[in-house]
Amino acid sequence: MLHGAGVLRIDHLPPLHGHLRVPSAALLPPLAFAALAVAALPALVTRLRFGAALLVAYGAALAWAVLLASSGEGLAWPFTHRQEYLAVLPAVGGDPLGWLASFTERLPAYPTHVRGHPPLPVLVLWVLARVGLPGPLPAALLAVATGCSATVAVALTVRRVAGEEAARRALPYLALTPAAVWIATTMDAFFAGVGAWGVALLVCGGTGGGLPGVLYGAAAGVLLGALPYLSYGLVPYLLVPVVAAVAVRVTRAAVVGCLVGAAAVTAAFAAGGFRWPAGVAATHVEWAADPGAARPYLYFLVANLAVLALLTGPATAAGLAVLMDRAAAVPAVPVGRTVARRVIAVGRTIAGRVVPVGRTVAGPVIPVGRVPNRLGAAAGPVRWPRGGVGALVAAAVVAVLALDVSGVTRGEVERIWVPYAVWISLAATAVPGRRWLAAQAAIGLLLQGLVLSPW
């Protein structure tokens, strides 16, 4: 109705930014791969050694993303658009520092994607060209290789936060995510990989003291500190590493190293003449003059979340329902009672199981029980380790909601949500099973086959 009334003038397939198309036979290769992966991947990542499981999942993620992109306009096609980052490389020339110093001043003359972002994406592609890899295809390969590596980084983080079993359960869903439709074709996939590895370095290496903890923290700080210079929309993302760091109790040395690393990034850009607040202000002026700013706020407040649901798939939606049910079970313990290391009162029920008189529930894990969820199926073992997968999912959801409510993301969020989608997709681990994994792959195939996206 809004489209017919002319309110959504630049969106032809709301809530997505694209056009409807008829699927072609080119979709058969990713369809065949999806069928094979759904049948074999869960067993492989369960039985193999963890390192080998990570490599298999990374390979599956790469194959899935590349096959999807190749079934359409091709892997490199989106990077050839005149509004993309590569179009501004001639302006950088051989003087990147001069270009950086004048970036804010000359912003109105740059292509759309450059005007909407800080300068770091252009500088990354400039470096790629200077080392002998210019053009759309190397840029696309960088994006897909780094974006798919988020599968490994997120799994490593989950292993540290919630255990290896949880990480193995997550791998198939991370590899066959519907978000792969945009992982192979946008620089936002590169952002997703950078952010995920920043979190992984912090939680995996930041629990040791001394020099190693400082070094891991500093490396994480450089990656996480680079995020606001890759995209202004990644500032809320920093909630994810904060929650993860609290969950695993990273050392003070790692925290100091992380802060120093992030500060070094800010100092480097400031020394080069780019002030982040000035960049935000200049970009906001350009955004306000763009037709996208006229999109209706209330519609896209909801529509943006609908796009996120497509990127993360039905298994994630089902998993979120299960996680909320499990979270709702926790307040059943009376105020003042603690589950861990305390005696539970006579007849008190935890997760549907009556605890006998004087029985002690050891550790921070609630006893195994089967809890019916909104889907009418058993939710599986109920465990509440401090700072588990649910905490990572919640952090990413809160970050997305903050960005959505801000109103600066009115439509065209398919790319913007990619870094957040890889974390929110962890909710799918609450509903393990090949049927849910098949549903994830089916959504990816439908999005690729039916939607002609500019990315």
Coordinates of C-alpha atoms in Angstrom, one line a residue:
M1 CA 0.0 0.0 0.0
L2 CA 2.8 2.4 0.9
H3 CA 4.6 1.6 -2.3
G4 CA 1.4 2.1 -4.3
A5 CA 0.8 5.5 -2.6
G6 CA 4.3 6.6 -3.6
V7 CA 5.7 6.8 -0.1
L8 CA 8.3 4.1 -0.8
R9 CA 9.5 5.6 -4.1
I10 CA 13.0 4.0 -4.1
D11 CA 12.0 0.6 -2.7
H12 CA 10.4 -1.7 -5.2
L13 CA 10.3 -4.8 -3.1
P14 CA 9.8 -3.6 0.5
P15 CA 11.1 -4.3 3.0
L16 CA 14.1 -5.3 0.8
H17 CA 15.9 -2.9 -1.5
G18 CA 15.7 -4.6 -4.8
H19 CA 13.5 -6.0 -7.5
L20 CA 11.6 -9.3 -7.9
R21 CA 12.9 -11.8 -10.4
V22 CA 12.3 -15.3 -11.7
P23 CA 14.7 -18.0 -10.5
S24 CA 16.9 -19.6 -13.1
A25 CA 18.6 -22.9 -13.6
A26 CA 21.8 -21.2 -12.3
L27 CA 20.4 -21.8 -8.8
L28 CA 20.9 -25.6 -9.2
P29 CA 24.6 -25.7 -8.1
P30 CA 23.9 -23.9 -4.7
L31 CA 20.8 -26.0 -4.3
A32 CA 22.8 -29.2 -4.7
F33 CA 25.5 -28.0 -2.4
A34 CA 22.9 -27.0 0.2
A35 CA 21.4 -30.5 0.1
L36 CA 24.8 -32.1 0.5
A37 CA 25.8 -29.7 3.4
V38 CA 22.5 -30.2 5.3
A39 CA 23.0 -34.0 5.1
A40 CA 26.7 -34.1 6.0
L41 CA 27.9 -31.0 7.7
P42 CA 26.3 -31.5 11.2
A43 CA 27.9 -35.0 11.5
L44 CA 31.2 -33.8 10.2
V45 CA 31.6 -30.9 12.6
T46 CA 30.6 -33.2 15.5
R47 CA 33.0 -36.0 14.8
L48 CA 36.1 -34.2 13.5
R49 CA 38.7 -32.7 15.8
F50 CA 37.7 -29.1 16.6
G51 CA 40.4 -27.6 14.4
A52 CA 39.3 -29.7 11.4
A53 CA 35.7 -28.9 12.1
L54 CA 36.5 -25.2 11.9
L55 CA 38.2 -25.7 8.5
V56 CA 35.3 -27.7 7.2
A57 CA 32.8 -25.1 8.3
Y58 CA 34.9 -22.3 6.8
G59 CA 35.1 -24.2 3.5
A60 CA 31.3 -24.8 3.5
A61 CA 30.7 -21.1 4.2
L62 CA 32.9 -20.1 1.4
A63 CA 31.4 -22.5 -1.1
W64 CA 27.8 -21.5 0.0
A65 CA 28.5 -17.8 -0.4
V66 CA 30.4 -18.1 -3.7
L67 CA 27.9 -20.5 -5.3
L68 CA 25.0 -18.2 -4.4
A69 CA 26.7 -15.1 -5.8
S70 CA 27.8 -17.0 -8.9
S71 CA 24.2 -18.1 -9.6
G72 CA 23.2 -14.4 -10.1
E73 CA 25.2 -11.6 -11.6
G74 CA 28.5 -12.9 -10.4
L75 CA 30.8 -12.5 -7.5
A76 CA 32.4 -9.2 -8.6
W77 CA 29.4 -7.5 -10.2
P78 CA 28.3 -5.4 -7.2
F79 CA 31.7 -3.9 -6.8
T80 CA 31.5 -2.5 -10.4
H81 CA 28.7 -0.1 -9.5
R82 CA 29.6 3.5 -9.9
Q83 CA 28.4 4.3 -6.4
E84 CA 30.7 1.7 -4.8
Y85 CA 34.0 2.3 -3.0
L86 CA 36.3 1.4 -5.9
A87 CA 35.0 4.4 -7.9
V88 CA 36.8 6.8 -5.6
L89 CA 40.3 5.2 -5.8
P90 CA 41.4 7.5 -8.6
A91 CA 40.8 10.4 -6.2
V92 CA 43.1 8.8 -3.7
G93 CA 45.9 8.4 -6.3
G94 CA 49.3 8.1 -4.7
D95 CA 48.6 10.4 -1.8
P96 CA 46.3 8.5 0.7
L97 CA 47.3 10.8 3.6
G98 CA 46.3 13.9 1.6
W99 CA 43.0 12.2 0.6
L100 CA 42.4 11.3 4.2
A101 CA 43.0 14.8 5.5
S102 CA 40.5 16.3 2.9
F103 CA 38.0 13.4 3.2
T104 CA 35.3 15.3 5.2
E105 CA 35.7 18.5 3.2
R106 CA 35.3 16.7 -0.2
L107 CA 32.6 14.3 1.0
P108 CA 29.7 15.7 -1.1
A109 CA 31.6 14.9 -4.3
Y110 CA 32.1 11.2 -3.5
P111 CA 29.9 8.2 -4.5
T112 CA 27.0 7.2 -2.3
H113 CA 28.7 4.4 -0.3
V114 CA 31.7 6.6 0.4
R115 CA 29.5 9.4 1.6
G116 CA 27.8 7.1 4.0
H117 CA 30.9 5.6 5.6
P118 CA 34.2 6.6 7.2
P119 CA 37.3 6.5 5.0
L120 CA 38.8 3.2 6.1
P121 CA 36.9 0.9 3.5
V122 CA 38.4 3.0 0.7
L123 CA 41.9 2.8 2.2
V124 CA 41.6 -1.0 2.6
L125 CA 40.8 -1.3 -1.1
W126 CA 43.6 1.2 -2.0
V127 CA 46.1 -1.0 -0.2
L128 CA 44.8 -4.0 -2.0
A129 CA 45.3 -2.2 -5.3
R130 CA 48.8 -1.1 -4.3
V131 CA 49.9 -4.6 -3.6
G132 CA 49.0 -5.7 -7.1
L133 CA 45.3 -6.7 -6.6
P134 CA 43.2 -3.9 -8.1
G135 CA 39.7 -4.1 -9.4
P136 CA 36.3 -5.6 -8.5
L137 CA 37.3 -9.3 -8.3
P138 CA 40.1 -9.0 -5.7
A139 CA 37.8 -6.7 -3.7
A140 CA 35.0 -9.3 -3.8
L141 CA 37.4 -12.1 -2.9
L142 CA 38.6 -10.1 0.1
A143 CA 35.1 -9.5 1.3
V144 CA 34.0 -13.1 1.0
A145 CA 37.1 -14.6 2.5
T146 CA 37.1 -12.3 5.4
G147 CA 33.3 -12.4 5.9
C148 CA 33.2 -16.2 5.8
S149 CA 36.0 -16.3 8.3
A150 CA 33.6 -14.9 10.9
T151 CA 32.2 -18.5 11.0
V152 CA 35.5 -19.5 12.6
A153 CA 35.9 -16.5 14.8
V154 CA 32.4 -16.7 16.2
A155 CA 32.8 -20.4 16.9
L156 CA 36.0 -19.8 18.7
T157 CA 34.3 -17.2 20.8
V158 CA 31.4 -19.5 21.6
R159 CA 33.8 -22.3 22.6
R160 CA 35.5 -20.0 25.1
V161 CA 32.2 -18.6 26.4
A162 CA 29.9 -21.6 26.4
G163 CA 32.0 -24.7 25.7
E164 CA 33.1 -26.8 22.7
E165 CA 29.7 -28.6 22.3
A166 CA 27.9 -25.3 21.8
A167 CA 30.5 -24.2 19.3
R168 CA 30.1 -27.4 17.3
R169 CA 26.3 -27.0 17.3
A170 CA 26.8 -23.4 16.0
L171 CA 29.1 -24.3 13.0
P172 CA 26.5 -25.6 10.5
Y173 CA 24.2 -22.6 11.1
L174 CA 27.0 -20.1 10.8
A175 CA 28.2 -21.8 7.5
L176 CA 24.7 -22.0 5.9
T177 CA 23.4 -18.7 7.0
P178 CA 20.9 -16.9 4.7
A179 CA 23.1 -13.8 5.2
A180 CA 25.5 -15.4 2.8
V181 CA 23.5 -13.8 0.0
W182 CA 25.2 -10.5 1.0
I183 CA 28.4 -11.9 2.5
A184 CA 29.8 -12.6 -0.9
T185 CA 29.0 -9.2 -2.5
T186 CA 29.5 -6.4 0.0
M187 CA 32.3 -4.8 2.0
D188 CA 30.0 -5.2 5.1
A189 CA 31.1 -8.8 5.1
F190 CA 34.6 -7.6 5.5
F191 CA 33.4 -5.5 8.5
A192 CA 31.8 -8.6 9.9
G193 CA 35.0 -10.6 9.8
V194 CA 37.1 -7.8 11.3
G195 CA 34.6 -7.5 14.2
A196 CA 34.3 -11.2 14.8
W197 CA 38.0 -11.7 15.0
G198 CA 38.4 -8.7 17.3
V199 CA 36.0 -10.4 19.7
A200 CA 37.6 -13.8 19.3
L201 CA 41.1 -12.5 20.0
L202 CA 39.9 -10.7 23.1
V203 CA 38.1 -13.6 24.7
C204 CA 40.5 -16.4 23.6
G205 CA 43.7 -14.7 24.4
G206 CA 42.7 -12.2 26.9
T207 CA 42.3 -14.5 29.9
G208 CA 46.0 -14.9 30.4
G209 CA 48.1 -12.4 32.3
G210 CA 51.3 -10.7 31.5
L211 CA 52.7 -9.8 28.1
P212 CA 50.6 -12.4 26.1
G213 CA 47.4 -11.0 27.6
V214 CA 48.5 -7.5 26.6
L215 CA 49.4 -8.5 23.1
Y216 CA 46.2 -10.4 22.5
G217 CA 44.2 -7.5 23.9
A218 CA 46.1 -4.9 21.8
A219 CA 45.4 -6.9 18.6
A220 CA 41.8 -7.2 19.5
G221 CA 41.7 -3.4 20.3
V222 CA 43.2 -2.6 16.9
L223 CA 40.5 -4.6 15.1
L224 CA 37.6 -3.4 17.3
G225 CA 38.9 0.1 17.3
A226 CA 38.9 0.0 13.5
L227 CA 35.1 -0.8 13.4
P228 CA 33.9 2.8 13.8
Y229 CA 36.2 3.8 11.0
L230 CA 34.8 1.1 8.7
S231 CA 31.2 2.0 9.4
Y232 CA 29.4 4.5 11.6
G233 CA 26.7 1.8 12.1
L234 CA 29.2 -0.5 13.9
V235 CA 29.4 1.6 17.1
P236 CA 26.6 -0.4 18.8
Y237 CA 28.5 -3.6 17.8
L238 CA 31.0 -2.9 20.5
L239 CA 28.5 -4.1 23.0
V240 CA 29.3 -7.7 21.8
P241 CA 32.9 -7.7 22.8
V242 CA 32.1 -6.0 26.1
V243 CA 29.6 -8.7 27.0
A244 CA 31.9 -11.5 25.8
A245 CA 34.8 -10.0 27.9
V246 CA 32.6 -9.9 31.0
A247 CA 31.5 -13.5 30.4
V248 CA 35.0 -14.9 30.3
R249 CA 36.5 -12.5 32.8
V250 CA 39.3 -11.2 30.6
T251 CA 42.3 -10.0 32.6
R252 CA 43.1 -6.4 33.4
A253 CA 46.2 -6.7 31.2
A254 CA 44.1 -7.7 28.2
V255 CA 41.6 -4.8 28.9
V256 CA 44.5 -2.3 29.0
G257 CA 46.0 -3.7 25.8
C258 CA 42.6 -3.6 24.1
L259 CA 42.1 0.1 25.1
V260 CA 45.6 1.0 24.0
G261 CA 45.1 -0.8 20.6
A262 CA 41.8 1.0 20.0
A263 CA 43.3 4.4 21.1
A264 CA 46.1 3.8 18.6
V265 CA 43.6 3.5 15.7
T266 CA 41.9 6.7 16.7
A267 CA 45.3 8.5 17.1
A268 CA 46.4 7.3 13.7
F269 CA 43.4 8.7 12.0
A270 CA 43.5 11.9 13.9
A271 CA 47.2 12.3 12.9
G272 CA 46.2 11.8 9.3
G273 CA 43.7 14.6 9.5
F274 CA 40.4 12.7 9.9
R275 CA 38.3 13.5 13.0
W276 CA 35.6 10.9 13.6
P277 CA 33.0 13.3 15.1
A278 CA 33.4 15.6 12.1
G279 CA 33.0 12.7 9.8
V280 CA 29.8 11.7 11.5
A281 CA 28.4 15.2 11.2
A282 CA 29.3 15.5 7.5
T283 CA 27.8 12.1 6.8
H284 CA 24.6 13.1 8.6
V285 CA 24.3 16.2 6.4
E286 CA 24.7 14.0 3.3
W287 CA 22.2 11.4 4.6
A288 CA 19.6 14.1 5.4
A289 CA 19.8 15.3 1.8
D290 CA 19.4 11.8 0.4
P291 CA 16.0 10.4 -0.7
G292 CA 16.4 7.6 1.9
A293 CA 16.0 10.1 4.7
A294 CA 12.4 10.7 3.5
R295 CA 11.4 7.1 4.1
P296 CA 8.7 6.7 6.8
Y297 CA 10.4 6.1 10.2
L298 CA 7.7 3.9 11.8
Y299 CA 7.4 1.6 8.8
F300 CA 11.1 0.9 8.6
L301 CA 11.3 0.6 12.4
V302 CA 9.5 -2.7 11.9
A303 CA 10.6 -3.4 8.3
N304 CA 14.3 -3.3 9.2
L305 CA 13.7 -6.1 11.7
A306 CA 11.8 -8.1 9.1
V307 CA 14.9 -7.9 6.9
L308 CA 17.0 -9.0 9.9
A309 CA 14.7 -12.0 10.2
L310 CA 15.3 -12.9 6.6
L311 CA 19.1 -12.6 7.0
T312 CA 19.1 -14.8 10.1
G313 CA 16.5 -17.3 9.0
P314 CA 13.6 -19.3 10.6
A315 CA 15.9 -21.4 12.8
T316 CA 17.1 -18.2 14.5
A317 CA 13.5 -17.0 15.1
A318 CA 12.6 -20.4 16.6
G319 CA 15.8 -20.4 18.7
L320 CA 15.1 -16.9 20.0
A321 CA 11.7 -18.2 21.2
V322 CA 13.3 -21.1 23.0
L323 CA 15.9 -18.8 24.6
M324 CA 13.2 -16.5 25.8
D325 CA 11.3 -19.4 27.3
R326 CA 14.4 -20.6 29.1
A327 CA 15.1 -17.2 30.4
A328 CA 11.6 -16.9 31.7
A329 CA 12.1 -20.1 33.7
V330 CA 14.9 -18.5 35.7
P331 CA 12.8 -16.0 37.8
A332 CA 10.8 -19.0 39.1
V333 CA 13.5 -19.3 41.8
P334 CA 12.4 -17.2 44.8
V335 CA 14.0 -13.9 45.4
G336 CA 17.0 -14.3 47.6
R337 CA 17.6 -17.9 46.5
T338 CA 20.6 -18.8 44.4
V339 CA 20.7 -21.9 42.3
A340 CA 24.4 -22.5 42.4
R341 CA 26.0 -24.0 45.5
R342 CA 22.9 -23.6 47.6
V343 CA 20.3 -26.0 48.9
I344 CA 16.9 -25.7 47.1
A345 CA 13.7 -25.7 49.2
V346 CA 11.6 -28.8 49.4
G347 CA 9.5 -29.4 46.3
R348 CA 11.0 -26.4 44.5
T349 CA 10.9 -27.0 40.7
I350 CA 13.8 -26.1 38.4
A351 CA 13.4 -26.6 34.7
G352 CA 10.3 -28.9 35.2
R353 CA 12.2 -31.2 37.6
V354 CA 11.5 -31.4 41.4
V355 CA 14.7 -31.1 43.4
P356 CA 14.7 -33.6 46.3
V357 CA 15.1 -32.3 49.9
G358 CA 18.6 -31.0 50.6
R359 CA 19.8 -31.6 47.0
T360 CA 22.6 -29.2 46.0
V361 CA 22.8 -27.8 42.5
A362 CA 26.5 -27.6 42.0
G363 CA 28.1 -24.9 39.8
P364 CA 26.5 -22.3 37.6
V365 CA 24.7 -24.9 35.4
I366 CA 21.0 -25.6 36.1
P367 CA 20.2 -29.4 36.1
V368 CA 19.3 -31.0 32.8
G369 CA 15.6 -30.9 32.1
R370 CA 13.2 -30.8 29.2
V371 CA 11.2 -27.6 28.9
P372 CA 8.3 -27.3 26.4
N373 CA 8.7 -24.2 24.3
R374 CA 6.4 -22.1 22.2
L375 CA 6.9 -24.5 19.3
G376 CA 5.4 -27.4 21.2
A377 CA 8.7 -29.4 21.2
A378 CA 11.2 -30.2 23.9
A379 CA 13.9 -27.5 24.1
G380 CA 16.6 -29.9 25.1
P381 CA 19.0 -29.7 28.0
V382 CA 18.5 -26.5 30.0
R383 CA 21.9 -25.0 30.9
W384 CA 22.6 -21.5 32.1
P385 CA 26.3 -21.1 32.2
R386 CA 27.3 -17.6 33.2
G387 CA 27.6 -15.5 30.0
G388 CA 26.6 -18.2 27.6
V389 CA 25.4 -18.1 24.0
G390 CA 22.3 -16.3 25.1
A391 CA 24.4 -13.4 26.3
L392 CA 26.1 -13.0 23.0
V393 CA 22.8 -13.1 21.1
A394 CA 21.2 -10.6 23.5
A395 CA 24.1 -8.2 23.0
A396 CA 23.8 -8.3 19.3
V397 CA 20.0 -7.9 19.4
V398 CA 20.3 -4.9 21.7
A399 CA 22.9 -3.3 19.4
V400 CA 20.6 -3.8 16.4
L401 CA 17.6 -2.4 18.2
A402 CA 19.6 0.7 19.2
L403 CA 20.6 1.3 15.6
D404 CA 17.1 0.7 14.4
V405 CA 15.5 3.1 16.9
S406 CA 18.0 5.8 16.0
G407 CA 16.3 6.2 12.6
V408 CA 19.4 6.5 10.5
T409 CA 18.9 3.0 9.1
R410 CA 15.7 3.5 7.1
G411 CA 15.8 0.7 4.6
E412 CA 18.7 -0.8 2.7
V413 CA 19.8 -2.7 5.8
E414 CA 20.6 -6.0 4.1
R415 CA 24.3 -5.1 4.2
I416 CA 24.2 -3.2 7.5
W417 CA 22.8 -6.1 9.4
V418 CA 25.4 -8.6 8.2
P419 CA 28.0 -8.1 11.1
Y420 CA 25.2 -8.4 13.6
A421 CA 23.5 -11.4 11.9
V422 CA 26.4 -13.7 12.5
W423 CA 26.0 -13.3 16.2
I424 CA 22.2 -13.4 16.3
S425 CA 22.2 -16.6 14.3
L426 CA 23.7 -18.3 17.3
A427 CA 20.2 -18.5 18.6
A428 CA 19.5 -21.3 16.1
T429 CA 21.7 -23.6 18.2
A430 CA 18.7 -23.9 20.6
V431 CA 16.7 -25.8 18.0
P432 CA 19.3 -28.3 16.5
G433 CA 18.2 -30.6 13.7
R434 CA 18.6 -31.0 10.0
R435 CA 15.1 -29.7 9.3
W436 CA 15.9 -26.3 10.8
L437 CA 19.3 -26.3 8.9
A438 CA 17.4 -27.1 5.7
A439 CA 15.1 -24.2 6.4
Q440 CA 18.0 -21.8 6.7
A441 CA 19.4 -23.0 3.4
A442 CA 16.0 -22.7 1.8
I443 CA 15.7 -19.0 2.8
G444 CA 19.1 -18.3 1.3
L445 CA 18.2 -19.9 -2.0
L446 CA 14.8 -18.1 -2.1
L447 CA 16.5 -14.7 -1.4
Q448 CA 19.1 -15.3 -4.1
G449 CA 16.6 -16.7 -6.6
L450 CA 13.8 -14.2 -6.1
V451 CA 15.5 -10.9 -5.2
L452 CA 17.6 -8.9 -7.6
S453 CA 19.7 -6.8 -5.2
P454 CA 22.1 -4.1 -6.1
W455 CA 24.6 -5.8 -3.8

